[in-house]
Amino acid sequence: MHTGAGVLFIVKNYSGDLMNFEMAAEMCEVPNATVRVNDDVAVENSSYTTGRRGVAGTVIVEKLVGSLAESSADLERCRAFGERVVTNIASMGVAFSSCTVPAAGKPTFAIGDDEIEIGVGIHGEPGRRRARIEPADAIVDELLTAIVGELEPAADAQLLVLVNGLGGTPLSELYLLFNSASAWLAQRGLKIARAQVGSPTTSLDMAGASLTVCSFDAEMIRHWDSPVHTPALRWGR
């Protein structure tokens, strides 16, 4: 609903996304600001980006900033809060298959039935390495080692863990990954304060998943817990 308070663009860090939102900002006739999400710790640069990619952590930014905006916070406060949230989020994914873009009609990349792509991007961009398929515990260990190494959460940190399906992975397998992630964090004395398992950020029909960890403070927890009613997130109403 337009109230005249302005528009906050929350944009994944991809060259095409940034270009289009920059054009939108130029055309916008109300105050506007941008938060760039670059939560993917797998690679520093990729086919579509300069710097880290924006992936499933974007959903967390949208939820938290959306809640703050709903409380009538002004544009600058929402922008600053969004930037703070971004610095406390890290993600990394794994693919078991490629995705098929309908216009192309064929897989974006080739991968063997016994292979996985560690650090894949949501557009099918290459990750940090190709490997033979591994047990869930081993996959989660590699993902969380990179994620937690980036965030360096304190021992008493309140963590949100998001297990995000990439489109072709059944919910049962996503919960298997969550179980491995929960055990990995518990072994290191890190507490999961909130958890979410689902497929809010997909790569069409790609089999795979990503893990996202957000280190919460009290304000972030409050806005995560606030009522929400969207196709991907629903609680409190």
Short mmCIF file of C-alpha atoms in Angstrom, two decimals:
data_model
loop_
_atom_site.label_atom_id
_atom_site.label_comp_id
_atom_site.label_asym_id
_atom_site.label_seq_id
_atom_site.Cartn_x
_atom_site.Cartn_y
_atom_site.Cartn_z
CA MET A 1 0.00 0.00 0.00
CA HIS A 2 1.45 3.36 -1.06
CA THR A 3 1.66 5.75 1.89
CA GLY A 4 4.22 8.20 0.54
CA ALA A 5 6.88 7.00 2.99
CA GLY A 6 9.13 5.70 0.21
CA VAL A 7 10.28 2.39 -1.23
CA LEU A 8 13.02 0.11 0.07
CA PHE A 9 14.47 -2.20 -2.58
CA ILE A 10 15.84 -5.46 -1.12
CA VAL A 11 17.99 -6.84 -3.93
CA LYS A 12 20.02 -10.02 -4.34
CA ASN A 13 23.57 -9.22 -5.42
CA TYR A 14 23.35 -10.20 -9.09
CA SER A 15 24.37 -7.86 -11.89
CA GLY A 16 21.02 -8.15 -13.71
CA ASP A 17 19.00 -7.64 -10.54
CA LEU A 18 21.03 -4.60 -9.57
CA MET A 19 20.71 -3.08 -13.05
CA ASN A 20 16.93 -3.47 -13.08
CA PHE A 21 16.46 -2.10 -9.57
CA GLU A 22 18.75 0.83 -10.36
CA MET A 23 16.49 1.61 -13.33
CA ALA A 24 13.44 1.28 -11.07
CA ALA A 25 15.01 3.66 -8.56
CA GLU A 26 15.63 6.23 -11.31
CA MET A 27 11.99 5.98 -12.42
CA CYS A 28 10.64 6.04 -8.87
CA GLU A 29 8.88 9.27 -7.95
CA VAL A 30 9.06 8.72 -4.19
CA PRO A 31 12.02 8.51 -1.79
CA ASN A 32 13.84 5.20 -2.13
CA ALA A 33 16.79 3.24 -0.79
CA THR A 34 18.42 -0.12 -1.45
CA VAL A 35 19.67 -3.01 0.67
CA ARG A 36 21.95 -5.38 -1.23
CA VAL A 37 21.95 -8.98 0.02
CA ASN A 38 25.18 -10.94 -0.48
CA ASP A 39 24.90 -13.84 1.96
CA ASP A 40 26.44 -16.64 -0.15
CA VAL A 41 29.87 -17.49 1.27
CA ALA A 42 30.67 -20.18 -1.33
CA VAL A 43 32.50 -17.98 -3.84
CA GLU A 44 33.59 -14.36 -3.95
CA ASN A 45 32.70 -13.70 -7.61
CA SER A 46 30.61 -15.64 -10.13
CA SER A 47 29.20 -15.58 -13.66
CA TYR A 48 26.51 -13.10 -12.66
CA THR A 49 28.06 -11.12 -9.83
CA THR A 50 30.89 -8.99 -8.61
CA GLY A 51 31.23 -10.01 -5.01
CA ARG A 52 29.17 -12.58 -3.19
CA ARG A 53 25.78 -13.71 -4.46
CA GLY A 54 22.46 -13.10 -2.77
CA VAL A 55 20.57 -16.30 -2.02
CA ALA A 56 18.06 -17.63 0.53
CA GLY A 57 19.13 -15.23 3.26
CA THR A 58 17.14 -12.62 1.33
CA VAL A 59 13.95 -14.15 2.75
CA ILE A 60 15.15 -13.41 6.28
CA VAL A 61 15.99 -9.82 5.38
CA GLU A 62 12.56 -9.36 3.81
CA LYS A 63 10.78 -10.80 6.85
CA LEU A 64 12.66 -8.75 9.43
CA VAL A 65 12.63 -5.46 7.53
CA GLY A 66 9.00 -6.01 6.54
CA SER A 67 8.05 -6.34 10.18
CA LEU A 68 9.96 -3.19 11.08
CA ALA A 69 8.29 -1.29 8.24
CA GLU A 70 4.89 -2.48 9.43
CA SER A 71 5.64 -0.86 12.79
CA SER A 72 5.81 2.52 10.94
CA ALA A 73 9.60 2.86 11.00
CA ASP A 74 10.85 5.38 8.45
CA LEU A 75 12.79 4.54 5.29
CA GLU A 76 16.26 5.27 6.66
CA ARG A 77 15.69 3.19 9.78
CA CYS A 78 14.47 0.27 7.65
CA ARG A 79 17.50 0.59 5.37
CA ALA A 80 19.96 0.66 8.27
CA PHE A 81 18.26 -2.31 9.94
CA GLY A 82 18.36 -4.25 6.68
CA GLU A 83 22.09 -3.58 6.31
CA ARG A 84 22.66 -4.81 9.86
CA VAL A 85 20.70 -7.99 9.20
CA VAL A 86 22.73 -8.68 6.04
CA THR A 87 26.00 -8.55 7.99
CA ASN A 88 24.67 -11.24 10.34
CA ILE A 89 23.60 -13.76 7.65
CA ALA A 90 25.62 -16.38 5.78
CA SER A 91 24.47 -19.11 3.38
CA MET A 92 25.84 -21.92 1.23
CA GLY A 93 24.18 -24.49 -1.01
CA VAL A 94 24.67 -27.89 -2.60
CA ALA A 95 23.14 -29.27 -5.81
CA PHE A 96 22.43 -32.89 -6.67
CA SER A 97 21.13 -32.02 -10.16
CA SER A 98 20.90 -29.08 -12.54
CA CYS A 99 17.86 -26.91 -13.12
CA THR A 100 16.08 -26.62 -16.46
CA VAL A 101 15.12 -23.15 -17.61
CA PRO A 102 11.87 -23.53 -19.61
CA ALA A 103 13.05 -21.27 -22.43
CA ALA A 104 16.22 -23.33 -22.86
CA GLY A 105 14.54 -26.71 -22.53
CA LYS A 106 17.68 -28.42 -21.27
CA PRO A 107 19.70 -28.59 -18.03
CA THR A 108 21.81 -25.53 -17.25
CA PHE A 109 24.85 -27.68 -16.48
CA ALA A 110 25.83 -31.35 -16.57
CA ILE A 111 26.31 -33.31 -13.36
CA GLY A 112 26.62 -37.05 -12.84
CA ASP A 113 24.12 -39.11 -10.86
CA ASP A 114 26.85 -39.76 -8.28
CA GLU A 115 28.08 -36.16 -8.09
CA ILE A 116 27.24 -33.01 -6.12
CA GLU A 117 28.12 -29.36 -6.67
CA ILE A 118 29.20 -27.72 -3.40
CA GLY A 119 28.46 -24.00 -3.29
CA VAL A 120 26.13 -23.86 -6.29
CA GLY A 121 24.32 -20.60 -7.05
CA ILE A 122 20.55 -20.30 -7.41
CA HIS A 123 20.91 -19.71 -11.16
CA GLY A 124 23.03 -22.83 -11.56
CA GLU A 125 26.36 -20.99 -11.31
CA PRO A 126 29.35 -23.19 -10.46
CA GLY A 127 30.20 -23.65 -6.80
CA ARG A 128 33.53 -24.04 -5.13
CA ARG A 129 34.02 -27.72 -6.03
CA ARG A 130 32.49 -30.81 -7.64
CA ALA A 131 32.56 -33.98 -5.53
CA ARG A 132 31.22 -37.50 -5.27
CA ILE A 133 27.93 -37.71 -3.42
CA GLU A 134 28.41 -37.77 0.35
CA PRO A 135 26.29 -38.51 3.45
CA ALA A 136 24.20 -35.65 4.83
CA ASP A 137 26.49 -35.21 7.84
CA ALA A 138 29.54 -34.69 5.61
CA ILE A 139 27.73 -32.21 3.36
CA VAL A 140 26.42 -30.22 6.32
CA ASP A 141 29.88 -30.21 7.91
CA GLU A 142 31.36 -28.51 4.84
CA LEU A 143 28.53 -26.00 4.53
CA LEU A 144 28.41 -25.04 8.21
CA THR A 145 32.19 -24.89 8.55
CA ALA A 146 32.16 -22.16 5.91
CA ILE A 147 29.04 -20.42 7.24
CA VAL A 148 29.98 -20.40 10.92
CA GLY A 149 33.56 -19.53 10.03
CA GLU A 150 32.23 -16.43 8.30
CA LEU A 151 29.80 -15.36 11.06
CA GLU A 152 31.97 -16.32 14.06
CA PRO A 153 28.96 -16.29 16.42
CA ALA A 154 29.56 -15.91 20.14
CA ALA A 155 28.97 -18.95 22.34
CA ASP A 156 25.72 -17.42 23.62
CA ALA A 157 24.47 -16.36 20.17
CA GLN A 158 20.83 -16.89 19.26
CA LEU A 159 20.81 -18.50 15.81
CA LEU A 160 18.15 -18.84 13.15
CA VAL A 161 18.76 -21.82 10.86
CA LEU A 162 17.00 -21.92 7.50
CA VAL A 163 17.14 -25.12 5.44
CA ASN A 164 16.04 -24.09 1.97
CA GLY A 165 15.12 -26.57 -0.75
CA LEU A 166 16.19 -25.68 -4.28
CA GLY A 167 13.00 -26.99 -5.87
CA GLY A 168 13.40 -30.71 -6.50
CA THR A 169 14.22 -32.01 -3.03
CA PRO A 170 11.49 -33.62 -0.90
CA LEU A 171 10.72 -32.15 2.51
CA SER A 172 11.85 -35.36 4.22
CA GLU A 173 15.39 -34.85 2.88
CA LEU A 174 15.39 -31.22 3.98
CA TYR A 175 14.55 -32.33 7.52
CA LEU A 176 17.41 -34.83 7.30
CA LEU A 177 19.76 -31.94 6.56
CA PHE A 178 18.26 -29.95 9.43
CA ASN A 179 18.87 -32.85 11.80
CA SER A 180 22.53 -32.94 10.74
CA ALA A 181 22.81 -29.16 11.11
CA SER A 182 21.22 -29.23 14.56
CA ALA A 183 23.65 -31.91 15.73
CA TRP A 184 26.65 -30.07 14.23
CA LEU A 185 25.79 -26.83 16.02
CA ALA A 186 24.98 -28.58 19.32
CA GLN A 187 28.37 -30.30 19.28
CA ARG A 188 29.97 -26.85 19.18
CA GLY A 189 27.80 -25.37 21.91
CA LEU A 190 25.78 -23.17 19.54
CA LYS A 191 22.07 -22.72 20.18
CA ILE A 192 19.32 -22.72 17.56
CA ALA A 193 16.79 -20.13 18.73
CA ARG A 194 14.54 -20.36 15.66
CA ALA A 195 14.37 -22.75 12.69
CA GLN A 196 12.66 -22.83 9.32
CA VAL A 197 12.58 -25.71 6.81
CA GLY A 198 11.00 -25.24 3.39
CA SER A 199 11.63 -24.04 -0.16
CA PRO A 200 11.18 -20.25 -0.27
CA THR A 201 14.11 -19.66 -2.68
CA THR A 202 14.25 -22.27 -5.42
CA SER A 203 16.20 -22.92 -8.61
CA LEU A 204 13.13 -24.22 -10.46
CA ASP A 205 13.47 -28.04 -10.48
CA MET A 206 17.02 -28.34 -9.10
CA ALA A 207 17.58 -31.12 -6.57
CA GLY A 208 19.57 -29.68 -3.69
CA ALA A 209 19.39 -27.38 -0.71
CA SER A 210 21.08 -24.48 1.00
CA LEU A 211 21.76 -23.72 4.63
CA THR A 212 21.42 -20.21 6.00
CA VAL A 213 22.39 -19.09 9.49
CA CYS A 214 21.45 -15.71 10.94
CA SER A 215 22.90 -14.51 14.24
CA PHE A 216 19.98 -12.83 15.99
CA ASP A 217 19.86 -10.00 18.47
CA ALA A 218 16.75 -9.19 20.53
CA GLU A 219 15.31 -6.81 17.93
CA MET A 220 15.75 -9.35 15.14
CA ILE A 221 14.05 -12.10 17.15
CA ARG A 222 11.12 -9.80 17.87
CA HIS A 223 10.63 -9.02 14.20
CA TRP A 224 11.06 -12.65 13.16
CA ASP A 225 8.36 -13.70 15.62
CA SER A 226 5.90 -11.01 14.54
CA PRO A 227 2.81 -12.28 12.65
CA VAL A 228 3.28 -13.02 8.96
CA HIS A 229 0.99 -14.37 6.25
CA THR A 230 2.71 -15.09 2.92
CA PRO A 231 2.93 -18.17 0.68
CA ALA A 232 6.31 -19.12 2.21
CA LEU A 233 6.02 -17.89 5.82
CA ARG A 234 2.87 -18.08 7.93
CA TRP A 235 2.51 -17.77 11.67
CA GLY A 236 0.89 -15.63 14.34
CA ARG A 237 -2.45 -15.15 12.59
#
